[in-house]
Coordinates of C-alpha atoms and ligand atoms in Angstrom, one line a residue:
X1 CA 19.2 -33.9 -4.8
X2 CA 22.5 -32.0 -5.2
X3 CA 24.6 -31.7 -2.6
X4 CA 27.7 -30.2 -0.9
X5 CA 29.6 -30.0 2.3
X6 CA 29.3 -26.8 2.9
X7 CA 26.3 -24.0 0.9
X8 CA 26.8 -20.5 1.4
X9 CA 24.0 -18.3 0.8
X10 CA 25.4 -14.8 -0.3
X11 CA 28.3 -14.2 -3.0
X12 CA 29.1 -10.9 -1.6
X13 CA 33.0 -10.4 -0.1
X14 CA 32.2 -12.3 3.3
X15 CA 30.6 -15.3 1.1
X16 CA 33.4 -15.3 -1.6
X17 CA 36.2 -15.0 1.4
X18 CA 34.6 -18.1 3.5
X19 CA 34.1 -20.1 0.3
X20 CA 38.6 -19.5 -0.5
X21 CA 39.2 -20.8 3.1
X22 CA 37.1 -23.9 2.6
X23 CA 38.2 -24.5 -0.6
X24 CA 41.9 -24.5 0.5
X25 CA 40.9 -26.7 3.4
X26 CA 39.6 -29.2 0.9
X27 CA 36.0 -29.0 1.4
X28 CA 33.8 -29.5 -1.2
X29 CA 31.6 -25.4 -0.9
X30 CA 29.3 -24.4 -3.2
X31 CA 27.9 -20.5 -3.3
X32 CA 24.3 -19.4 -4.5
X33 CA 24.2 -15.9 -5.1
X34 CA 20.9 -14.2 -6.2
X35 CA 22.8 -11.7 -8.8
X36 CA 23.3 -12.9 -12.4
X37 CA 26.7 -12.6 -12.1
X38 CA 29.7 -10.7 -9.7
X39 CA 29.3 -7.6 -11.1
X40 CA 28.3 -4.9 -8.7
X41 CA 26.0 -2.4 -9.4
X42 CA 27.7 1.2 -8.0
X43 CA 31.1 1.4 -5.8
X44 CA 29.9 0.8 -2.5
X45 CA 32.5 0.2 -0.1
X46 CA 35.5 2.6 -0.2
X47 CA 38.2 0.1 0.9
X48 CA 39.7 -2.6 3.9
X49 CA 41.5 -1.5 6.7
X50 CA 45.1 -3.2 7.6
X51 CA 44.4 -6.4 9.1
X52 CA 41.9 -7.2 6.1
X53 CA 45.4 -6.7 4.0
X54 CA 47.2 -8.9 5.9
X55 CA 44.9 -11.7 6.0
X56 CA 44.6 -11.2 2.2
X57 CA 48.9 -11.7 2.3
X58 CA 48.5 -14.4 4.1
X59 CA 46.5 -15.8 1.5
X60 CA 49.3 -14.8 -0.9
X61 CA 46.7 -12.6 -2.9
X62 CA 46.9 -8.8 -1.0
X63 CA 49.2 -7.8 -4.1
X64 CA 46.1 -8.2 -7.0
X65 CA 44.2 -5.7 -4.5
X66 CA 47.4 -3.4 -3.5
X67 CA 47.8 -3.1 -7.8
X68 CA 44.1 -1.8 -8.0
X69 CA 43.5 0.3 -5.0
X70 CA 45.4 3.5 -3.3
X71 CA 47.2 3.4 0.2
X72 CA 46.8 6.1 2.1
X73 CA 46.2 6.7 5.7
X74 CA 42.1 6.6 5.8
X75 CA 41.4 5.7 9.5
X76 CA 39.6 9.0 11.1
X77 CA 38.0 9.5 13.9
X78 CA 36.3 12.8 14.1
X79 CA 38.2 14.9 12.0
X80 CA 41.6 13.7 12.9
X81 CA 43.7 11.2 10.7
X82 CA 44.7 8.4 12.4
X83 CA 48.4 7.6 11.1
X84 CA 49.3 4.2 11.3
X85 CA 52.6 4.6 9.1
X86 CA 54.4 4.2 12.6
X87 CA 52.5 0.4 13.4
X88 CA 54.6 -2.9 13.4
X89 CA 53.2 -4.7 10.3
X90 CA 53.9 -4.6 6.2
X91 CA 50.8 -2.8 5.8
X92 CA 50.8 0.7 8.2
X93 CA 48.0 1.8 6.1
X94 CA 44.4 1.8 4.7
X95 CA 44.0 0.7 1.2
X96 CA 41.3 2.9 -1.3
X97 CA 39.6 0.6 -3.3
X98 CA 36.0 0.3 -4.2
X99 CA 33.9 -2.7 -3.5
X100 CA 33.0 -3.7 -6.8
X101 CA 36.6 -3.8 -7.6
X102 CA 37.1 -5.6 -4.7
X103 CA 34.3 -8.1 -5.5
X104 CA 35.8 -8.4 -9.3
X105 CA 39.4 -9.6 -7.8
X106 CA 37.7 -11.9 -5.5
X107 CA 35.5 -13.8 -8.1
X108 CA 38.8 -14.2 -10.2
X109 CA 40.3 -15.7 -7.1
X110 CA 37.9 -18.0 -6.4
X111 CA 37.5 -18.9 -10.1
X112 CA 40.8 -20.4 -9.7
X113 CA 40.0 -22.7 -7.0
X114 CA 37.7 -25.2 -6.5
X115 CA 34.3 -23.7 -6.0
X116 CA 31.2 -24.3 -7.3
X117 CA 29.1 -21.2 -8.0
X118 CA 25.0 -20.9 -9.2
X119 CA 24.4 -17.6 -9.9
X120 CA 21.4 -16.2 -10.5
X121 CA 20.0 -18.2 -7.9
X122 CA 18.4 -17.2 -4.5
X123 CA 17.6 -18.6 -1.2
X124 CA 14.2 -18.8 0.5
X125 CA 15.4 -20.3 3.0
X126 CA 16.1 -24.0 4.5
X127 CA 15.2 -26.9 6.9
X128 CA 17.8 -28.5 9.1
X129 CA 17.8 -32.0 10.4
X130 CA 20.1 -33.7 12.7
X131 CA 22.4 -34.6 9.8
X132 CA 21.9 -32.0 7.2
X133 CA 20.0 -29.1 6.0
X134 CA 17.9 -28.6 3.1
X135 CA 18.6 -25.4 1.3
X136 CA 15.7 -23.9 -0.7
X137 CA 15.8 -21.8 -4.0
X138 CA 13.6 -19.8 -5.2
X139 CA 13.5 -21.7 -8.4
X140 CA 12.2 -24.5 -6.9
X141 CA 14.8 -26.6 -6.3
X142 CA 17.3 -27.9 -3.2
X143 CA 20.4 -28.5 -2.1
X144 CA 21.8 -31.0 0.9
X145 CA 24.5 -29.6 2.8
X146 CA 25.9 -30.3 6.0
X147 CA 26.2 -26.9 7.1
X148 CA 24.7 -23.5 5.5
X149 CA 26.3 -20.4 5.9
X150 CA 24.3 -17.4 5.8
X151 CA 26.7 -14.5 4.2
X152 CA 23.7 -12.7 2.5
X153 CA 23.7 -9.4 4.0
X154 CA 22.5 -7.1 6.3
X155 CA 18.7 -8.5 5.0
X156 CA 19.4 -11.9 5.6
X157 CA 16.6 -14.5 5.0
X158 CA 19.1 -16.9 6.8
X159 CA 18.8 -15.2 10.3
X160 CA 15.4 -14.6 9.6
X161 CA 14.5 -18.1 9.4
X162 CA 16.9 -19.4 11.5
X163 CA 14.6 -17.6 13.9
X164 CA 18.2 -15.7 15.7
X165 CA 17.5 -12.4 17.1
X166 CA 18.9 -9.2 15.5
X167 CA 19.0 -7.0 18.8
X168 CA 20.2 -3.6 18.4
X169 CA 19.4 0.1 17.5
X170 CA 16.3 1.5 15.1
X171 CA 17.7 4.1 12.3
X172 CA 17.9 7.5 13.3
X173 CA 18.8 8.6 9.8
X174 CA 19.2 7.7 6.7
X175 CA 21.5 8.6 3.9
X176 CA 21.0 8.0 -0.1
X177 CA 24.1 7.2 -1.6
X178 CA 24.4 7.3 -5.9
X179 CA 26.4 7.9 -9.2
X180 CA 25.0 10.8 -11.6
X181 CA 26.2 13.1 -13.8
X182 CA 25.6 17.0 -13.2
X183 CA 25.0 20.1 -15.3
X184 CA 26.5 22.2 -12.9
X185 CA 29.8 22.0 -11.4
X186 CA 29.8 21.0 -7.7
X187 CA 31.4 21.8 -4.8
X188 CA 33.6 18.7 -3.9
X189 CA 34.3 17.4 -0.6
X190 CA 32.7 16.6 2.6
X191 CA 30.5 18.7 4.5
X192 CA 28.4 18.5 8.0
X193 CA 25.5 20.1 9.6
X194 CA 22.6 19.4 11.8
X195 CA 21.2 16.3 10.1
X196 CA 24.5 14.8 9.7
X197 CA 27.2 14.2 6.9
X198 CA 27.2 15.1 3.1
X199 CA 29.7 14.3 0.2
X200 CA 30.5 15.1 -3.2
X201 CA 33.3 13.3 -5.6
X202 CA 34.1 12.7 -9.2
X203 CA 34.9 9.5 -9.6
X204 CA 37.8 8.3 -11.9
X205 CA 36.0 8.8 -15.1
X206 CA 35.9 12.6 -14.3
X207 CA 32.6 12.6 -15.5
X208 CA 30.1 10.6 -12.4
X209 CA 29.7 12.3 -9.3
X210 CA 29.6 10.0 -6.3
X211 CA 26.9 11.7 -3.7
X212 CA 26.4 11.1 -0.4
X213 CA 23.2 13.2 1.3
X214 CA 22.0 12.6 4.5
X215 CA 18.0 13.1 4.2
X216 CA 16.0 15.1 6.8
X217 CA 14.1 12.5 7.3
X218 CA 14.5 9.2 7.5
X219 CA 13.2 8.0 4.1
X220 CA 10.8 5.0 3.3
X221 CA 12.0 1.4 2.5
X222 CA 11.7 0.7 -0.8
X223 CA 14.1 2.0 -3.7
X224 CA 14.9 5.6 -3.7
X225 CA 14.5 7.7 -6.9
X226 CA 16.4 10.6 -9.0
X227 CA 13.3 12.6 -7.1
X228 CA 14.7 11.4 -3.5
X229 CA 18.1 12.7 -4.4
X230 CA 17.5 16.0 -6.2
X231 CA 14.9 16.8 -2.9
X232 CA 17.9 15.8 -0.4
X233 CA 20.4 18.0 -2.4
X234 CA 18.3 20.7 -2.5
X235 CA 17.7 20.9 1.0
X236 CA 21.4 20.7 2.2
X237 CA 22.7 22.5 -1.1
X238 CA 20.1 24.6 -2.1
X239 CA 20.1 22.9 -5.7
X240 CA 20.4 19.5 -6.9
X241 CA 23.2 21.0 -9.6
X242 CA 21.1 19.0 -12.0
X243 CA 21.7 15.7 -11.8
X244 CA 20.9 12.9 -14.3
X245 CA 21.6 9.5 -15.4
X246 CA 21.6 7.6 -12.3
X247 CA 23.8 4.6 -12.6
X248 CA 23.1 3.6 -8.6
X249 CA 20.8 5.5 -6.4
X250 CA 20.5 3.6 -2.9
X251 CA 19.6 4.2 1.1
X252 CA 21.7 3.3 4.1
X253 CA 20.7 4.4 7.8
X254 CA 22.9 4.2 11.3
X255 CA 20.5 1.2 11.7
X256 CA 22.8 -1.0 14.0
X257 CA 22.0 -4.3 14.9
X258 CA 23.8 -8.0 15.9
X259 CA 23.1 -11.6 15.9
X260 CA 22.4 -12.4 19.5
X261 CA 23.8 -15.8 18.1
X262 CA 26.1 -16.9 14.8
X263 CA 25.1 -20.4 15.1
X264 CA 21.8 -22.3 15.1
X265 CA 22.9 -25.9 15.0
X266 CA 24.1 -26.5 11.5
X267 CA 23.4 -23.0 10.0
X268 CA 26.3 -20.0 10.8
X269 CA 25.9 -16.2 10.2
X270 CA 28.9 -14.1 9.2
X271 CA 29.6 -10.5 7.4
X272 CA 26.6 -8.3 7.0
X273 CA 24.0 -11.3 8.0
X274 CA 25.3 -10.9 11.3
X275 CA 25.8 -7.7 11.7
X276 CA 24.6 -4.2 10.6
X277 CA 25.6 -0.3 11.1
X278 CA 26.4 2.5 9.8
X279 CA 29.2 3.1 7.8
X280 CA 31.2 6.0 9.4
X281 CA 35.0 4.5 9.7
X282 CA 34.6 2.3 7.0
X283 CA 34.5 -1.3 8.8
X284 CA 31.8 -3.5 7.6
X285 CA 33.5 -5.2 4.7
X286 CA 36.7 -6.0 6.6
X287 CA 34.9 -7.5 9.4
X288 CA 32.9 -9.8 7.3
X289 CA 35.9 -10.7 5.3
X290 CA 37.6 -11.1 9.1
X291 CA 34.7 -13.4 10.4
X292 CA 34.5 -15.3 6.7
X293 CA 38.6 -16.5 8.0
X294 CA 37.8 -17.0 11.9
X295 CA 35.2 -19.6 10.6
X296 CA 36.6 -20.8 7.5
X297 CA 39.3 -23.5 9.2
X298 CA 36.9 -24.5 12.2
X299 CA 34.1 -25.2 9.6
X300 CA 36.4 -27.1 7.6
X301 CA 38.1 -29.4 10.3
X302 CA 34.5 -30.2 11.4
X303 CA 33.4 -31.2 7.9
X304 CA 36.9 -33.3 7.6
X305 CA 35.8 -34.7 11.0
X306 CA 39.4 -33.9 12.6
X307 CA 37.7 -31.3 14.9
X308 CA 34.4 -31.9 17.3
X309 CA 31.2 -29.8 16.8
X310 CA 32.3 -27.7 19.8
X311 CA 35.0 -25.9 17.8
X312 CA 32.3 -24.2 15.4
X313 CA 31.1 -22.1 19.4
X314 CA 34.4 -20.3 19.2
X315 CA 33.8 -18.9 15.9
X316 CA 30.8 -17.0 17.8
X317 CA 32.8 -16.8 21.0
X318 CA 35.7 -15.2 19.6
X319 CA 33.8 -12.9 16.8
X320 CA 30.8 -11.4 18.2
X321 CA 32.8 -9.1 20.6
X322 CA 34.8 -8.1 18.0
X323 CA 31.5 -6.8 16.2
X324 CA 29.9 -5.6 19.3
X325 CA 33.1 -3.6 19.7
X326 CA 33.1 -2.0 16.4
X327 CA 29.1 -1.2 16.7
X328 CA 29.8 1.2 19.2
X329 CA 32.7 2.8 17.7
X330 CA 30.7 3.3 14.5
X331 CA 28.0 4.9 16.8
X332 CA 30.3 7.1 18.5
X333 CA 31.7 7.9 14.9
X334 CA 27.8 8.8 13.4
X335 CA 27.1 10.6 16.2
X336 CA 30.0 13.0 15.7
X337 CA 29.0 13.4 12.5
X338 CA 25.7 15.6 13.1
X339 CA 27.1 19.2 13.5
X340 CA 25.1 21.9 15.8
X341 CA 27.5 24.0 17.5
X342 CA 27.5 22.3 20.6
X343 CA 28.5 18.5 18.5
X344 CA 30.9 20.8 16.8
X345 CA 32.5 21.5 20.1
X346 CA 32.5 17.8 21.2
X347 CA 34.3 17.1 17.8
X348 CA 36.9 19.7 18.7
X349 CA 37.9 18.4 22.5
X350 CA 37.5 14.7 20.5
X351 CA 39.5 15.6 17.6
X352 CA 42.5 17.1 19.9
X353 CA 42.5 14.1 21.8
X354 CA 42.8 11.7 18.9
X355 CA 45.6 13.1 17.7
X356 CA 47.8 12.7 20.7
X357 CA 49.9 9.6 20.8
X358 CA 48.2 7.0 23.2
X359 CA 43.9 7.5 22.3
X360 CA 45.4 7.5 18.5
X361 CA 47.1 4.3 18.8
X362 CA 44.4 2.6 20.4
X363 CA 41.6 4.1 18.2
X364 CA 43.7 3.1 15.2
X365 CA 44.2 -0.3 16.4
X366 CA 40.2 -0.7 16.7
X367 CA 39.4 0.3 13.4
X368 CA 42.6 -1.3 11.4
X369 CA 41.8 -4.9 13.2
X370 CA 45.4 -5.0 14.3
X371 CA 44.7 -5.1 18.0
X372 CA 42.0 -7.8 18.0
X373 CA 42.7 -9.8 21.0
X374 CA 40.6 -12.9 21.2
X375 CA 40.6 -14.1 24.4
X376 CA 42.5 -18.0 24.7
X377 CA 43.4 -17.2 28.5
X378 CA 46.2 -15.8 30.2
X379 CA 49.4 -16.0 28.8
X380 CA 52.1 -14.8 26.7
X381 CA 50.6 -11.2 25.0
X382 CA 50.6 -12.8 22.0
X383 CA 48.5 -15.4 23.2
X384 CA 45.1 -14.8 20.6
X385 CA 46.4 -11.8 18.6
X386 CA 48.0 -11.7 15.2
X387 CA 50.9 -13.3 14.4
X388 CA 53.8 -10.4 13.1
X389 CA 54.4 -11.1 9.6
X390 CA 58.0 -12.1 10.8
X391 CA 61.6 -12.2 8.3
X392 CA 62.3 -15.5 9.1
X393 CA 65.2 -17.6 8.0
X394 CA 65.0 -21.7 7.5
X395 CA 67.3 -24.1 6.2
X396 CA 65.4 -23.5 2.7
X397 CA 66.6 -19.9 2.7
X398 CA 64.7 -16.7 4.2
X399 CA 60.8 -16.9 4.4
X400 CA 58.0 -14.6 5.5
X401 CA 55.6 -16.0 8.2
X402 CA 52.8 -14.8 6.3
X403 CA 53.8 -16.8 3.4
X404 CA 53.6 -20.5 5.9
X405 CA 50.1 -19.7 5.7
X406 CA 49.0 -19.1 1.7
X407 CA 47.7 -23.0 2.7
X408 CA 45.5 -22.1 5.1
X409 CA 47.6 -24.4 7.4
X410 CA 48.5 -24.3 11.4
X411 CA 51.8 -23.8 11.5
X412 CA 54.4 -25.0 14.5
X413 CA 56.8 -22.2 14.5
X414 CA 59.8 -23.7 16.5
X415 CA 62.6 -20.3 16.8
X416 CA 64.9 -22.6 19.4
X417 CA 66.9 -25.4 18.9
X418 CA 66.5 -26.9 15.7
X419 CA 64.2 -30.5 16.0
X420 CA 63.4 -29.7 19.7
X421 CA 59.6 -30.8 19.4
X422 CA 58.0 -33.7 17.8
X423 CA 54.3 -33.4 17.1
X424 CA 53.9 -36.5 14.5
X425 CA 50.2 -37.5 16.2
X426 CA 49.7 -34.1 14.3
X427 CA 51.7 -34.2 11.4
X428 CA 49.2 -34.7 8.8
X429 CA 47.2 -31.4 10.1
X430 CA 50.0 -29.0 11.4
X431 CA 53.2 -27.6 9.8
X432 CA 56.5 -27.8 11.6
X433 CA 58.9 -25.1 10.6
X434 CA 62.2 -25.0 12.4
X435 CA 63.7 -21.1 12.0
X436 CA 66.0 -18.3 12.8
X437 CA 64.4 -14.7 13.7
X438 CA 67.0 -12.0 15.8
X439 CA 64.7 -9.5 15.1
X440 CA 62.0 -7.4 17.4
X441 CA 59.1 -8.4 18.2
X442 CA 56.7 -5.7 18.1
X443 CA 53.3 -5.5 18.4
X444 CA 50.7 -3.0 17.3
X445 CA 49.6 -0.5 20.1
X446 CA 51.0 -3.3 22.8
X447 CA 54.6 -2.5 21.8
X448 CA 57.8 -4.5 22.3
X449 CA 56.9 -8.0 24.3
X450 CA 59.3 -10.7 24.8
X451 CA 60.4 -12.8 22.3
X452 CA 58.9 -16.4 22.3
X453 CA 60.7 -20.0 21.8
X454 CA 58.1 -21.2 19.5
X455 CA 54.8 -20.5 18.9
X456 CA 51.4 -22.1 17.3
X457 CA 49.7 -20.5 14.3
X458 CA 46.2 -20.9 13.8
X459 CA 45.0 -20.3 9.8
X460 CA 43.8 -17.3 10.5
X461 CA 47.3 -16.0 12.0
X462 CA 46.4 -16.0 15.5
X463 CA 48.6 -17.3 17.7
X464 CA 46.9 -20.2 20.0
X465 CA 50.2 -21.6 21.9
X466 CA 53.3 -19.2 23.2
X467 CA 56.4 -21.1 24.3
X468 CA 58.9 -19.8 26.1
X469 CA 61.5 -22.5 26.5
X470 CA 59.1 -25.0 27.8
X471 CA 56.5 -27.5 25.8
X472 CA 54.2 -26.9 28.6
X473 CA 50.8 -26.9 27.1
X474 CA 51.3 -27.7 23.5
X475 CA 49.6 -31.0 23.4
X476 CA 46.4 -29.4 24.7
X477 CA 46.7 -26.3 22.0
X478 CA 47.0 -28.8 19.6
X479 CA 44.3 -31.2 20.5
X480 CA 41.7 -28.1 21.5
X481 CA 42.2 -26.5 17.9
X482 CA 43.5 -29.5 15.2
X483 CA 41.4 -32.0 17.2
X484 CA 42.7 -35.2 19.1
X485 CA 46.2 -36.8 17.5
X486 CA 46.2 -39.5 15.0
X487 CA 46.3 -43.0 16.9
X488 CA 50.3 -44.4 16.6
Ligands
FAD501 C1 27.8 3.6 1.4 C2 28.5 2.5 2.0 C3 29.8 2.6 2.3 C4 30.5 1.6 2.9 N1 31.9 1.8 3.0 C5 32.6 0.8 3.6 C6 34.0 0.9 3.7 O1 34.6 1.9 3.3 N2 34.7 -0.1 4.2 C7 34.0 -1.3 4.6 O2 34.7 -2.2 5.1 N3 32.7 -1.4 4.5 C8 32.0 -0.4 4.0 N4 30.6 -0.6 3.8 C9 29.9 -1.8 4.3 C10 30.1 -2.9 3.3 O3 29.6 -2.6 2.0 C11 29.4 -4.2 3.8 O4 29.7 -4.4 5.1 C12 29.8 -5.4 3.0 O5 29.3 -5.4 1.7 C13 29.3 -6.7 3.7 O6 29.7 -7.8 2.9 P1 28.8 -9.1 2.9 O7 29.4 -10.0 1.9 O8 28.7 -9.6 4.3 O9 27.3 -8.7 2.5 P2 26.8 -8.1 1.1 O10 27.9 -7.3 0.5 O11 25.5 -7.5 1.4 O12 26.6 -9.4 0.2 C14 25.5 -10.2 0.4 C15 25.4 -11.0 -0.9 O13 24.3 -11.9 -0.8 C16 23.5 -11.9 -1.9 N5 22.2 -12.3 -1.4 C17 21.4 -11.6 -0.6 N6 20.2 -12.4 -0.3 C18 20.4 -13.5 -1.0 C19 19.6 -14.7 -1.1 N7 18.4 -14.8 -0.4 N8 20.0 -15.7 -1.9 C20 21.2 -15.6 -2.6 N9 22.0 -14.5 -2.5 C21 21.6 -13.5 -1.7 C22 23.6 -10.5 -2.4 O14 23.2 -10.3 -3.7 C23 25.0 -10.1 -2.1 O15 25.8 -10.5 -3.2 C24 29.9 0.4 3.2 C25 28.5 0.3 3.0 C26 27.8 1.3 2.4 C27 26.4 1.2 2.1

């Protein structure tokens, strides 16, 4: 039987994201994706938000996204803008890009690393022994792995048989969501009422119109048709502007639903397998991506066997609020999105408010990811949130923090006295960079704080240690998230 260290099921962006983390940690990942191939069939997903650009920097690939896509200050909530130009961080922005663009320039990534891909290939699902699991396919055969992964959407036959519990809300509506061409010419733009949100585009070939119609009622599963659409246009519209050749006709609803767990022993959930809702605010893919680098490192140092089992609980400990979090905002979001009069007056009193300086900091922090705040205990504020992509300056010349972590590496970040700590126990695991930063240190929404001694860097870019002019406490960061140090 073949095997690998680590299957995931699912090649979409969560599945392609976890399998570059593992394969820069060394660890031998293979994906099985059920499509022939990457391509995507219709845009999907508009774009990421600004923390899912900076942990594509500090993988050193943001810039093949940043060529493809369009910046542009895409956070809303209700009908006001959220501009983020003002927040601490390279990226003060959204970025416009559509998801099978995005899914293109990740397959070309992780071409260039060392991953093994079956396409073409589906999971049925898997049995899991004390030292492995089996991973079935539907063509029969199986794969060993020490640890499945199931990033295989918002369907996932990995939770399912995993047995894990998908608590949450039943649809109240449903939208269908397609490319066509038109006869008639029409009206672009986005537009409310009663049953909720509607939107017409022409897409960059000037020639397919992107629709978005929410139905009036909820529509069956199963595949939707030209019929579906052209009766859903109608209704809102009062025509269907004659529509033809449907490259991508599909259904989503504000179905919204979590994991009640991300782990069941050796199998992990993350992306769209773990979590489900409606796309208002445009947050799913950046959180699977987001989830795909909170577990990447911890699976890896389990796999290497430098980390215990126990480290794999944080991934759920520290992600699932996260989700939970941005589930309700999306629910808030949907909600405002139906438009009687009296909604319509809730938007306006909403709207006003988000555009005032305080509620718009903290509601763009949510839904850019650049306030997430995991919670490592008290301490320093930067103690579990991002690390600022810092100017730094090193004997070797100046450097961008980000740039310490295109490895996927923890880095010691020592800004005191040159050679003031000595962690050689950890040496082969963690890097130690001695340098220079005069600069502010300024946090998204937080503000200013005070300006650390040194600080520990976990691969995602979360700090896990704060040191201010003391070593108190390092040994145990060390030992609690690069495991116990090597024997003299
Ligand atoms: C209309 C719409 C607009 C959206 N807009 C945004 C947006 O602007 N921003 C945003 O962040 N998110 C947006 N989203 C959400 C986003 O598309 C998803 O959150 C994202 O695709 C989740 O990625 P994933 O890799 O977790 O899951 P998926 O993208 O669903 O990928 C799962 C992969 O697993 C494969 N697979 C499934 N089952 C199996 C199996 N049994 N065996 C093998 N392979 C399997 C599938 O083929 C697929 O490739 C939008 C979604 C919709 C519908």
């Amino acid at each position: 039987m073949t095997e690998h260290a680590v299957v995931i099921a699912g090649g979409g962006p969560t599945g392609m994201m976890l399998a570059a983390e593992l394969a820069l940690a060394k660890v031998d990942v293979a994906v099985l994706e059920r499509r022939p191939d990457h391509v995507l069939v219709g845009s999907r997903a508009g774009g990421v938000h600004s923390r899912t650009i900076e942990v594509l920097d500090q993988r050193g690939v943001a810039d093949r996204f940043l060529a493809e896509g369009q910046v542009a200050q895409a956070a809303m909530f209700a009908t006001t803008v959220l501009d983020m130009s003002d927040f601490p961080t390279r990226h003060p922005y959204s970025l416009g890009i559509w998801q099978n663009r995005i899914e293109r320039i990740m397959a070309a990534w992780i071409a260039e690393l060392p991953v093994r891909i079956y396409y073409g290939c589906e999971v049925t699902g898997f049995v899991q022994d004390g030292a492995g699991v089996d991973v079935e396919r539907s063509d029969g055969h199986s794969l060993r792995a020490s640890y499945l992964v199931g990033c295989d959407g918002g369907r996932s036959v990995i939770r399912k048989a995993a047995a894990i519990d998908f608590p949450g809300w039943d649809p109240t509506r449903s939208n269908l969501i397609a490319e066509v061409e038109t006869t008639d010419e029409p009206p672009k733009g986005i537009r409310h009422d009663a049953s909720g949100v509607h939107a017409l585009h022409t897409m960059e070939d000037g020639r397919t119109v992107r629709v978005i119609v929410t139905e009036q009622q909820i529509g069956p599963a199963g595949e939707p048709t030209l019929r579906d659409l052209s009766e859903a246009l109608v209704a809102v519209y009062g025509t269907d502007f004659g529509i033809h050749n449907p490259t991508w006709i599909s259904r989503f609803t504000d179905m919204t639903r979590q994991a009640a767990a991300y782990r069941a022993g050796r199998v992990l959930l993350a992306g769209d397998s773990a979590h489900v809702h409606y796309p208002a605010g445009g947050q799913g893919l950046s959180l699977g991506v987001q989830d795909a680098v909170n577990l990447g490192w911890k699976l890896a140092q389990v796999v290497n066997g430098t980390s215990p089992e126990s480290l794999l609980d944080t991934y759920h400990d520290e992600r699932h609020p996260v989700a939970a979090r941005a589930l309700r905002h999306t629910m808030a979001q949907a909600a405002l999105q139906r438009r009687d009069e009296r909604i319509q007056a809730l938007v306006d009193v909403v709207s006003e408010l988000a555009a005032m300086d305080e509620p718009r900091k903290r509601l763009a922090g949510i839904i850019s990811g650049l306030d997430i705040h995991y919670d490592l205990g008290e301490g320093h504020p930067l103690l579990g949130r991002r690390m600022p992509d810092l100017d730094l300056v090193t004997v070797d010349g100046p450097l961008r923090v980000f740039e310490l972590l295109h490895g996927a590496k923890p880095v010691l970040l020592n800004l005191g006295a040159p050679g003031a700590f000595d962690i050689t126990p950890w040496a082969d695991r963690v890097q130690m960079i001695d340098a220079e930063y005069g600069g502010p240190w300024d946090l998204p929404v937080l503000g200013a704080v005070s300006a650390p001694t040194a600080v520990v860097i976990r691969p995602d870019g979360y700090v896990a240690w704060v040191g201010e002019r003391t070593q108190l406490g390092l040994a145990e960061a060390l030992t609690t998230w690069f495991g116990p140090p090597a024997a003299p």
